[in-house]
XYZ file of C-alpha atoms in Angstrom:
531
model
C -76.258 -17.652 15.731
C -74.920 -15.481 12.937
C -71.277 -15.290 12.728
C -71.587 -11.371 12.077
C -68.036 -9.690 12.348
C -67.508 -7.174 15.377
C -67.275 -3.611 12.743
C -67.004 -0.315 14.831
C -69.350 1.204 11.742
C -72.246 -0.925 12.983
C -72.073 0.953 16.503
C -72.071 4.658 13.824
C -74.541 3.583 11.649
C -76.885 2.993 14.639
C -75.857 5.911 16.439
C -76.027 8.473 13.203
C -79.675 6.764 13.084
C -80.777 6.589 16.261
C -78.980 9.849 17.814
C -78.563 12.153 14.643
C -79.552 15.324 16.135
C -77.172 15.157 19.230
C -74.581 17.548 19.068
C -71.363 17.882 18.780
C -69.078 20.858 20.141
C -65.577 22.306 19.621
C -63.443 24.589 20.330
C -61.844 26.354 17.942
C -58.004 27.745 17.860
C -59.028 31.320 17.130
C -61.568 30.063 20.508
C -65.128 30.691 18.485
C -67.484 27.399 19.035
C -68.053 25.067 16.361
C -71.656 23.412 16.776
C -72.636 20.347 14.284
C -74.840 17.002 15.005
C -73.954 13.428 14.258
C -76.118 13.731 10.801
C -73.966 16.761 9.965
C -70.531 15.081 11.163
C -71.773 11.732 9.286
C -72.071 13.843 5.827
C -68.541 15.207 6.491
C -66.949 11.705 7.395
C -68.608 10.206 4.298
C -67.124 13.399 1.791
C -63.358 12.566 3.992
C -63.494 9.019 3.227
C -64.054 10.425 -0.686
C -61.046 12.472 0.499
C -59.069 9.707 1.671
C -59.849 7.618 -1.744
C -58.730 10.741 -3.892
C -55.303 10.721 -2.186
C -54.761 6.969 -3.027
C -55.044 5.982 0.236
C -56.329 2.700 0.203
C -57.518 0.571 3.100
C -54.898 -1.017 5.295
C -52.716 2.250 4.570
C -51.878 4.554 7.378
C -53.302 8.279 7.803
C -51.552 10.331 10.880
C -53.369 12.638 13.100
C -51.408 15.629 14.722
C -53.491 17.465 16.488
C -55.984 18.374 19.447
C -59.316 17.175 20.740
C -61.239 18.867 18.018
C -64.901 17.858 15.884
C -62.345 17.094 12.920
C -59.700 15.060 14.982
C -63.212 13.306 15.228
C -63.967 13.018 12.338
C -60.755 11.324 11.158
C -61.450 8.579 14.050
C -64.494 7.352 12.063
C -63.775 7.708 8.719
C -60.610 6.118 8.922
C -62.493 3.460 11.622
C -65.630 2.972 8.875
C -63.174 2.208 6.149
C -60.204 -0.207 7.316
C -58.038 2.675 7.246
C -55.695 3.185 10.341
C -55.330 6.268 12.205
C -52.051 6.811 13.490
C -52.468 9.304 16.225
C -49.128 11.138 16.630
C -48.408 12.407 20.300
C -47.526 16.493 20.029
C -45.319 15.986 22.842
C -42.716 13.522 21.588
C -39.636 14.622 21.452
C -38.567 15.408 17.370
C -36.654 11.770 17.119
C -39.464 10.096 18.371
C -42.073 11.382 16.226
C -39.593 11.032 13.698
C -39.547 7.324 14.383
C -43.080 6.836 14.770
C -44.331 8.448 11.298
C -41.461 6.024 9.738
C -42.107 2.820 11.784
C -45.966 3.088 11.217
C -45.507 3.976 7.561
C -47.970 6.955 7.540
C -49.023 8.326 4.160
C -50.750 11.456 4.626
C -50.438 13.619 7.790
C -53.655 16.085 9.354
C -52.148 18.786 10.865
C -53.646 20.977 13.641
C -52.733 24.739 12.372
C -51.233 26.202 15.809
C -49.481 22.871 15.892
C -47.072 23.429 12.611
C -44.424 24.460 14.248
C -43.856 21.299 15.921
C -44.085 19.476 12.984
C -42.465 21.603 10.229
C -38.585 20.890 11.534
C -39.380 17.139 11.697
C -41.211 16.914 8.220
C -37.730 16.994 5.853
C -36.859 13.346 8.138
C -40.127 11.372 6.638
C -40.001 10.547 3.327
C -42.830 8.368 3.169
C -45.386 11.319 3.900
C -46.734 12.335 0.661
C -49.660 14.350 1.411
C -50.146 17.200 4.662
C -53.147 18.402 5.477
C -53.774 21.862 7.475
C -56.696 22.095 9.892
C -58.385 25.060 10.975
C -57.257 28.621 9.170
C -57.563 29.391 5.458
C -54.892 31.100 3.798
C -51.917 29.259 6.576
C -48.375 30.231 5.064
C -46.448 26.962 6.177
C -43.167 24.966 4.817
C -44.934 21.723 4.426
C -44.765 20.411 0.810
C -47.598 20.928 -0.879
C -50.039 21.444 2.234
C -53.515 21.706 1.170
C -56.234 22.998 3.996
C -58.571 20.362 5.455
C -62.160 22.402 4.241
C -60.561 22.375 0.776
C -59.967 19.192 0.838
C -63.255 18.343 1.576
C -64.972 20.546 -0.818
C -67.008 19.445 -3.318
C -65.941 15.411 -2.426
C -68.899 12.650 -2.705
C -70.873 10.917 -0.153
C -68.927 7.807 -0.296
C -71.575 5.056 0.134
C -71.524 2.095 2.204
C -69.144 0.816 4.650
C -66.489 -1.889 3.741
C -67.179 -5.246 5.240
C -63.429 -5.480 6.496
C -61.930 -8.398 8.837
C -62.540 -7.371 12.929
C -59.038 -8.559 13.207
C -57.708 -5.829 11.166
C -55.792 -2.842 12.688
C -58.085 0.376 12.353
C -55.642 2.692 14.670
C -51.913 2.478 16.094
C -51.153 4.028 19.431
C -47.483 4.361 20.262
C -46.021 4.315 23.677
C -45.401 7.669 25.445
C -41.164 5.925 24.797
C -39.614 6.298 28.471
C -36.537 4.047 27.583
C -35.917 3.602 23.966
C -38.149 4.490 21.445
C -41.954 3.948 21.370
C -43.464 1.125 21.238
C -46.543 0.501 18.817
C -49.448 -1.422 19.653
C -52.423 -1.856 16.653
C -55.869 -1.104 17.953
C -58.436 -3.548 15.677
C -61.614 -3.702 14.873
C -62.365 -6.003 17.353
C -60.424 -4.596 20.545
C -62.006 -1.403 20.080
C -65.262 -2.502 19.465
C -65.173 -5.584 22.450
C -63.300 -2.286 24.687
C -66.608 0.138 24.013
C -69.349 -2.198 24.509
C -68.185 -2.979 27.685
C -66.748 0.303 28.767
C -70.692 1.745 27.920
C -71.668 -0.153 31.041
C -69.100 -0.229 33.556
C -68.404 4.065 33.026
C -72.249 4.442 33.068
C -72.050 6.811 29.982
C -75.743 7.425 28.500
C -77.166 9.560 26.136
C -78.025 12.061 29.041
C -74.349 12.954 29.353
C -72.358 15.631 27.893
C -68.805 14.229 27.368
C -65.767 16.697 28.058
C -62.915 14.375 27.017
C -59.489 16.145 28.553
C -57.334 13.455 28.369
C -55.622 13.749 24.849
C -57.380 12.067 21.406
C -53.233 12.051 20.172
C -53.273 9.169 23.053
C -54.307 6.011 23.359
C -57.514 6.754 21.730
C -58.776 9.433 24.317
C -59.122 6.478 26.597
C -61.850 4.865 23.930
C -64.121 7.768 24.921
C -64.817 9.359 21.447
C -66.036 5.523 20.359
C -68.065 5.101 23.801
C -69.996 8.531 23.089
C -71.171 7.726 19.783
C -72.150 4.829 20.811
C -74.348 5.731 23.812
C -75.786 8.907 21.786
C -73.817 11.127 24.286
C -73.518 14.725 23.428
C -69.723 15.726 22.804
C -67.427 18.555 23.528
C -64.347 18.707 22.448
C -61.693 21.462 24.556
C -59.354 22.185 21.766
C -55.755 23.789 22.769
C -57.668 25.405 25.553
C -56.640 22.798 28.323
C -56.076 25.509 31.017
C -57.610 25.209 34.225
C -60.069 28.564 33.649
C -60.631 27.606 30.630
C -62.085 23.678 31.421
C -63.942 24.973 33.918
C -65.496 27.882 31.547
C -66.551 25.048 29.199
C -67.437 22.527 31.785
C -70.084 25.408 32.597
C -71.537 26.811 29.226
C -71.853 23.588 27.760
C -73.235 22.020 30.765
C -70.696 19.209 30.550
C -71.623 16.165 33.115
C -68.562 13.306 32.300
C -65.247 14.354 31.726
C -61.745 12.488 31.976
C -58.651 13.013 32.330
C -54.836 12.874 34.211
C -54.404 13.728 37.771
C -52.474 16.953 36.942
C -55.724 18.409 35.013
C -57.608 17.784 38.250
C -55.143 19.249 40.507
C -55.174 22.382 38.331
C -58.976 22.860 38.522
C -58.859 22.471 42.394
C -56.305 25.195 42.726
C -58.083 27.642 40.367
C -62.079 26.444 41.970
C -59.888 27.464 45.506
C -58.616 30.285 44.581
C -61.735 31.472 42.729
C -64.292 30.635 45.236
C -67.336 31.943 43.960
C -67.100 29.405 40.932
C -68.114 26.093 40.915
C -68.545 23.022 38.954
C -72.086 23.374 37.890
C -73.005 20.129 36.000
C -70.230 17.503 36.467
C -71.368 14.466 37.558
C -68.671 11.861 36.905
C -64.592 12.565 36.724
C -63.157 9.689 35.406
C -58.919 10.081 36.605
C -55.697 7.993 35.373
C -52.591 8.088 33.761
C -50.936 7.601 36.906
C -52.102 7.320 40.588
C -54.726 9.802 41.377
C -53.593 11.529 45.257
C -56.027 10.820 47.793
C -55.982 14.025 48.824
C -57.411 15.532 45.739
C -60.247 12.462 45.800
C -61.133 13.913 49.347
C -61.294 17.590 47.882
C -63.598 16.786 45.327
C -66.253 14.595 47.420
C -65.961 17.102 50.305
C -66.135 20.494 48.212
C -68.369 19.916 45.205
C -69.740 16.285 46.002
C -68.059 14.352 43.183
C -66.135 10.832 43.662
C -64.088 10.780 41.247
C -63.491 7.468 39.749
C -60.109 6.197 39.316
C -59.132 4.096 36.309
C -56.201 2.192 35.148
C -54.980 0.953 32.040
C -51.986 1.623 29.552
C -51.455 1.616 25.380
C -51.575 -1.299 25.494
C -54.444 -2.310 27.193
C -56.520 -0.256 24.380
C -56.621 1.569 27.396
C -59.258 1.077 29.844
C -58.687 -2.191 32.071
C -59.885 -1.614 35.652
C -62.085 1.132 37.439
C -62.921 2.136 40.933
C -66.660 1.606 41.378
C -68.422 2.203 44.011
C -70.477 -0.973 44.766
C -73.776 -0.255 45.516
C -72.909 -2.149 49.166
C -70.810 0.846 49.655
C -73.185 4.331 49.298
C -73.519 4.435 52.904
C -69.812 4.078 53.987
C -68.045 6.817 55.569
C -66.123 8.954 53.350
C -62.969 7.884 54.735
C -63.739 4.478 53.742
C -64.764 5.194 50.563
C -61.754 6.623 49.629
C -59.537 3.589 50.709
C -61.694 1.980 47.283
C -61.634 4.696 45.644
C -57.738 5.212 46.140
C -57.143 1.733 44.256
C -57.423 1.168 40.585
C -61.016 -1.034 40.695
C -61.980 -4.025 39.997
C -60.690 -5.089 36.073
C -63.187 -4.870 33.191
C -66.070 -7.753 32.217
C -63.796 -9.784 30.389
C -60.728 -9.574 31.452
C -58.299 -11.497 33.834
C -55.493 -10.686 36.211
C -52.653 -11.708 38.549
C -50.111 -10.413 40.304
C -46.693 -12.668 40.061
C -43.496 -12.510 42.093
C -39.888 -12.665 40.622
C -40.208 -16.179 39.663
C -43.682 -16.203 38.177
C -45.086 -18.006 41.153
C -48.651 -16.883 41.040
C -49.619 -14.616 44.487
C -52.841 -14.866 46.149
C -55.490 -12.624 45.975
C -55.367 -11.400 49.758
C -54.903 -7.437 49.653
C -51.415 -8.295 51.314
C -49.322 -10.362 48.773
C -47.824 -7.837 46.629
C -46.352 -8.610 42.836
C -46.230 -7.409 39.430
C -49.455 -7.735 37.374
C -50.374 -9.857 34.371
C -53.447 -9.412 32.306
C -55.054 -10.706 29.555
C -58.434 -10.519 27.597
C -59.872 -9.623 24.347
C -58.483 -6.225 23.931
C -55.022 -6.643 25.744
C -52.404 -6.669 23.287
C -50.432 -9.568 22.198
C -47.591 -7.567 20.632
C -45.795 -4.708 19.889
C -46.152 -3.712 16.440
C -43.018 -4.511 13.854
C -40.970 -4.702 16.992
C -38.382 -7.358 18.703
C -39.010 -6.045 22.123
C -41.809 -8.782 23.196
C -40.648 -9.684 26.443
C -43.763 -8.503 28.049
C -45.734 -11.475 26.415
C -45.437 -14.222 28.427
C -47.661 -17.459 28.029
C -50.638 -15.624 26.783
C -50.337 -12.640 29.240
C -49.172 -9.433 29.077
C -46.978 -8.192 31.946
C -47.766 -4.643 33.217
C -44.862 -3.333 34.893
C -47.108 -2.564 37.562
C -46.434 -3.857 41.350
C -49.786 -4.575 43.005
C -51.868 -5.955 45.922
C -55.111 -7.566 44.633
C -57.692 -7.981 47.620
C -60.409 -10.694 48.490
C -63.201 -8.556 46.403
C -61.008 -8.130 43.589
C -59.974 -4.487 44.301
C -55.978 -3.390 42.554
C -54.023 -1.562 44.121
C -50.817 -0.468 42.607
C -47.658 0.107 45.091
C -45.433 1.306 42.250
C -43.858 0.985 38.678
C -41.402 -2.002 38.668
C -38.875 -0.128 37.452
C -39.840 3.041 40.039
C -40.110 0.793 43.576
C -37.391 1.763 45.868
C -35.307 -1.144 47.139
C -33.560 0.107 50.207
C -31.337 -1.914 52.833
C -33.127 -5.197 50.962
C -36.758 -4.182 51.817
C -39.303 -2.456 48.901
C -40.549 1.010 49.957
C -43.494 2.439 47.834
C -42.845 5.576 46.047
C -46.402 6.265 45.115
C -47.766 6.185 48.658
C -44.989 8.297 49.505
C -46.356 10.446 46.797
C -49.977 10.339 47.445
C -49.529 11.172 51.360
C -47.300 14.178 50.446
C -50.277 15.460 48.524
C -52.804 15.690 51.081
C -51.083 18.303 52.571
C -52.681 21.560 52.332
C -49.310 23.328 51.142
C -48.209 20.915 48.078
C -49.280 20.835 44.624
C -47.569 18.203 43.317
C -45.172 15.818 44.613
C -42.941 12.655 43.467
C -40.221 10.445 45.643
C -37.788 8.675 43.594
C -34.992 6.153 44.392
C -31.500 7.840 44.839
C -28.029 6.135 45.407
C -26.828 5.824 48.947
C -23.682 4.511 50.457
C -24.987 1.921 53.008
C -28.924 1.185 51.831
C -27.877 0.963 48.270
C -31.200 3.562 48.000
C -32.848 5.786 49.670
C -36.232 7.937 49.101
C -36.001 11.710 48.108
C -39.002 13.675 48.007
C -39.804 16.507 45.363
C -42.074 18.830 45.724
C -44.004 21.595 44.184
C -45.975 24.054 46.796
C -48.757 25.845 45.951
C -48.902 29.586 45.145
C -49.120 31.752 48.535
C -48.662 28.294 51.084
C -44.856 27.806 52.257
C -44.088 24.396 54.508
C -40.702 23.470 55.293
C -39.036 19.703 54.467
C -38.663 18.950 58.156
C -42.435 19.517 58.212
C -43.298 17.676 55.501
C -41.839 14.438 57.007
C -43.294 15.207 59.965
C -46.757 15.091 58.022
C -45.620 11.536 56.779
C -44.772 10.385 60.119
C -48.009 8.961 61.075
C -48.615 7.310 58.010
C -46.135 5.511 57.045
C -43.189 3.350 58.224
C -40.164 5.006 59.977
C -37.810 3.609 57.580
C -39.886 4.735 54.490
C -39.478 8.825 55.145
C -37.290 10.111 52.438
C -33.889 11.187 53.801
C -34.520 14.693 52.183
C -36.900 16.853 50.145
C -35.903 19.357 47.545
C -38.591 21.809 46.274
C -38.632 22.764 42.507
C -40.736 24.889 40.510
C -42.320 22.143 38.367
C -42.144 18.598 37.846
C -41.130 17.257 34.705
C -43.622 15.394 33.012
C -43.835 12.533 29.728
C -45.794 13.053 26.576
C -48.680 11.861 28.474
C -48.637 13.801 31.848
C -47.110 11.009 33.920
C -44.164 12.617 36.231
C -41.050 11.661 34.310
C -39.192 10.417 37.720
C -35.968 9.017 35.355
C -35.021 12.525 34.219
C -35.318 13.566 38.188
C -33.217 10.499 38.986
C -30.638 11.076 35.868
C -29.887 15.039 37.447
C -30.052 14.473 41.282
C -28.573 10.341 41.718
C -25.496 11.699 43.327
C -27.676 14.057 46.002
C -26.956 11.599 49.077
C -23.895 10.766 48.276
């Protein structure tokens, strides 16, 4: 057989062929519509790449993305993927240090900027020298302090078709995805050729993307590639529509509806927003949806049962991390399954799948004594396959590398059919009087009830357990509930010893870069609260 390297511009070429006229929508800042087609977008790549060139920026060099989920934020995705160029996508929600550290570790050259997103970036931009080019997108005429910004149209004007793709090695790096940086600073992983490509061809079948759908990508393209969806849609021929800065829950739902969106993705907190505004606006519905794809962190069980009960859609739960390129695992339901009851559906649906065609697992306990696979045995997961990262980029922090595998961080039950289920972050299980307690049950049984929007439970110091649960919770507008009737809702579903000794309501939850609940800032202010 021909030893034909795995290229991500052999899935373009085809798809720019084969699927030309599908289109490709986004919204713009100033909230007008931007309509093109894959021929249109592949014109524009090809006079980018000409771009690129023009700036010196050769392949192997680094080009950073700061921006939204917009038809140019897509455009830099292929035209840095066609060439052997790396995209650096820059998360707008690090804090100033750590996108400071990022643009300097990864060595980025040049810099597309988002115009409503400047001033973000225009206090950090004195602390990276090694940016020599900015580039503005969206507006003409933008007063800004960069140094010598230029606008992204200009930039493209009058540039060259640039002609045939590179024939580059699949092992090559083609974008860098940085961790969200919880402890320390961000970690970089290098997304190749291969990964991405090996991650889409395989992700085409198990999400059951076609060219029927209209893709709605919510979670961010500024992290970990929009989950690989941007590459999966091109792929399939999928029509695309990007959201923009407009991530608010009327405003998804506005889109999901004029564009007749039918797959869409995103964190659990996007989805909890849309169910509050679809219940407090109930003459609107979700007209066209057919598959929500939901991760980041655990999706609440609650909101699962919403969703199949009130507009008929099961949403799918995934799993992965930066580092898994993302997408590792999915909740599918098996075709064995259709005619379960709902509540039984959602005890699948409420784990993180089965992992991906190609890919391996195991869970581990403290001494790296493999754990069998018996839906009981709980331990933290290992994975490995051929788009699992085998380092961090220019880093010494390795340790999750072991033997081949990488380890997760994640604690997990793996049952008979193969069917994850994650207990809790390593680092977030609470260890109380010698015996674990889950925080993210905790958390997902909280949310089921009527009154709470969001909820977390996080390990606090105690005199004689050493910890103790403490629940905090966000209610939704108009509903009041009380802590003593919270735990009361608990009661029946979990152990005695696992209710949390108190819960404190607060407005809003803090949250990472990526939407995950940032439980170490909650422990850092309230450790002391039992004491």
């Amino acid at each position: 057989m021909m030893d034909h390297p795995l290229l991500l511009s052999t899935l373009y070429d085809r798809a720019v062929g084969v699927f030309g006229h599908r289109e490709i929508v986004s919204l713009e800042a100033d909230k007008t519509i931007h309509r093109t087609t894959f021929a249109e977008t592949d014109t524009r790549v090809r006079r980018l790449v000409s771009a690129l060139e023009s700036l010196g920026i050769a392949q192997g060099e680094v080009v950073g993305t700061f921006g939204w989920n917009t038809h140019r934020h897509h455009e830099l995705y292929w035209a840095t993927a066609n060439t052997g160029r790396i995209c650096h996508t820059l998360n707008i929600r690090l804090f100033p240090e750590q996108l400071e550290y990022v643009v300097n570790h990864a060595q980025d050259r040049a810099i597309f900027v988002d115009v409503d997103l400047l001033p973000l970036i225009e206090p950090v931009a004195p602390l990276l020298p090694g940016v020599e080019h900015w580039i503005v997108m969206g507006g003409t005429g933008v007063e800004t302090t960069l140094p010598n910004a230029v606008n992204y149209e200009d930039l493209l004007a009058d540039q060259p078709l640039s002609g045939r793709w590179p024939e580059v090695d699949e092992r090559s790096p083609m974008m860098f995805c940085y961790t969200s940086g919880t402890t320390g600073h961000p970690k970089g992983v290098a997304y190749t050729q291969r990964s991405t490509y090996m991650h889409t061809i395989t992700n085409t079948g198990t999400l059951g993307m076609s060219q029927s759908d209209n893709l709605l990508p919510i979670v961010p393209m500024f992290h970990a590639a929009a989950w690989g969806l941007p590459f999966i849609a091109v792929t399939v021929g999928a029509k695309i529509t990007y959201p923009g800065h407009d991530l608010s829950p009327a405003g998804i739902v506005r889109i999901f509806n004029d564009e007749k969106v039918t797959f869409s993705a995103g964190v659990p907190t996007v989805f909890l927003g849309v169910q509050q505004y679809l219940m407090d606006h109930p003459d609107e519905r979700l007209e066209t949806i057919e598959t929500l794809v939901c991760g980041g962190s655990a999706v609440p069980r609650g909101l699962m049962k919403w969703y199949a009960e009130n507009t008929g859609i099961y949403i799918a739960q995934a799993w992965g991390m930066t580092e898994t390129n993302p997408v590792a695992s999915v909740a599918l339901i098996r075709d064995d399954m259709q005619d379960w009851e709902l509540e039984r559906k959602l005890d699948v649906m409420e784990t993180v799948g089965i992992p991906m065609p190609g890919l391996r697992m195991k869970i581990v306990d403290d001494a790296g004594t493999e754990l069998p696979h018996d839906g009981v045995a709980f331990g933290e997961l290992f994975i490995q396959g051929p788009w699992i990262a085998a380092e961090y980029y220019r880093d010494e922090r390795q340790d999750s590398f072991v033997d081949g595998w990488m380890a997760t961080g994640d604690v997990c039950t793996i049952d008979p059919d193969g069917y994850i289920k994650i207990t809790d972050r390593a680092k977030d299980v609470i260890k109380s009087g010698g015996e674990w307690i889950s925080s993210l049950d905790l958390e997902n049984t909280l949310m089921a009830h009527p009154a709470v929007a969001e909820a977390t439970v996080v390990g606090v110091k105690h005199a004689k357990w050493q910890e103790r649960p403490v629940a905090f919770v966000v209610l939704r507008a108009g509903h009041d509930a009380s802590g003593e009737e919270l735990v009361a809702f608990l009661e029946p579903h979990v152990a005695s010893w696992w209710l949390p000794d108190r819960v404190v309501f607060i407005d809003a939850i803090p949250k990472t870069g990526t939407g995950k609940f940032d439980k170490k800032v909650l422990r850092a202010e309230h450790e002391n609260i039992l004491l």
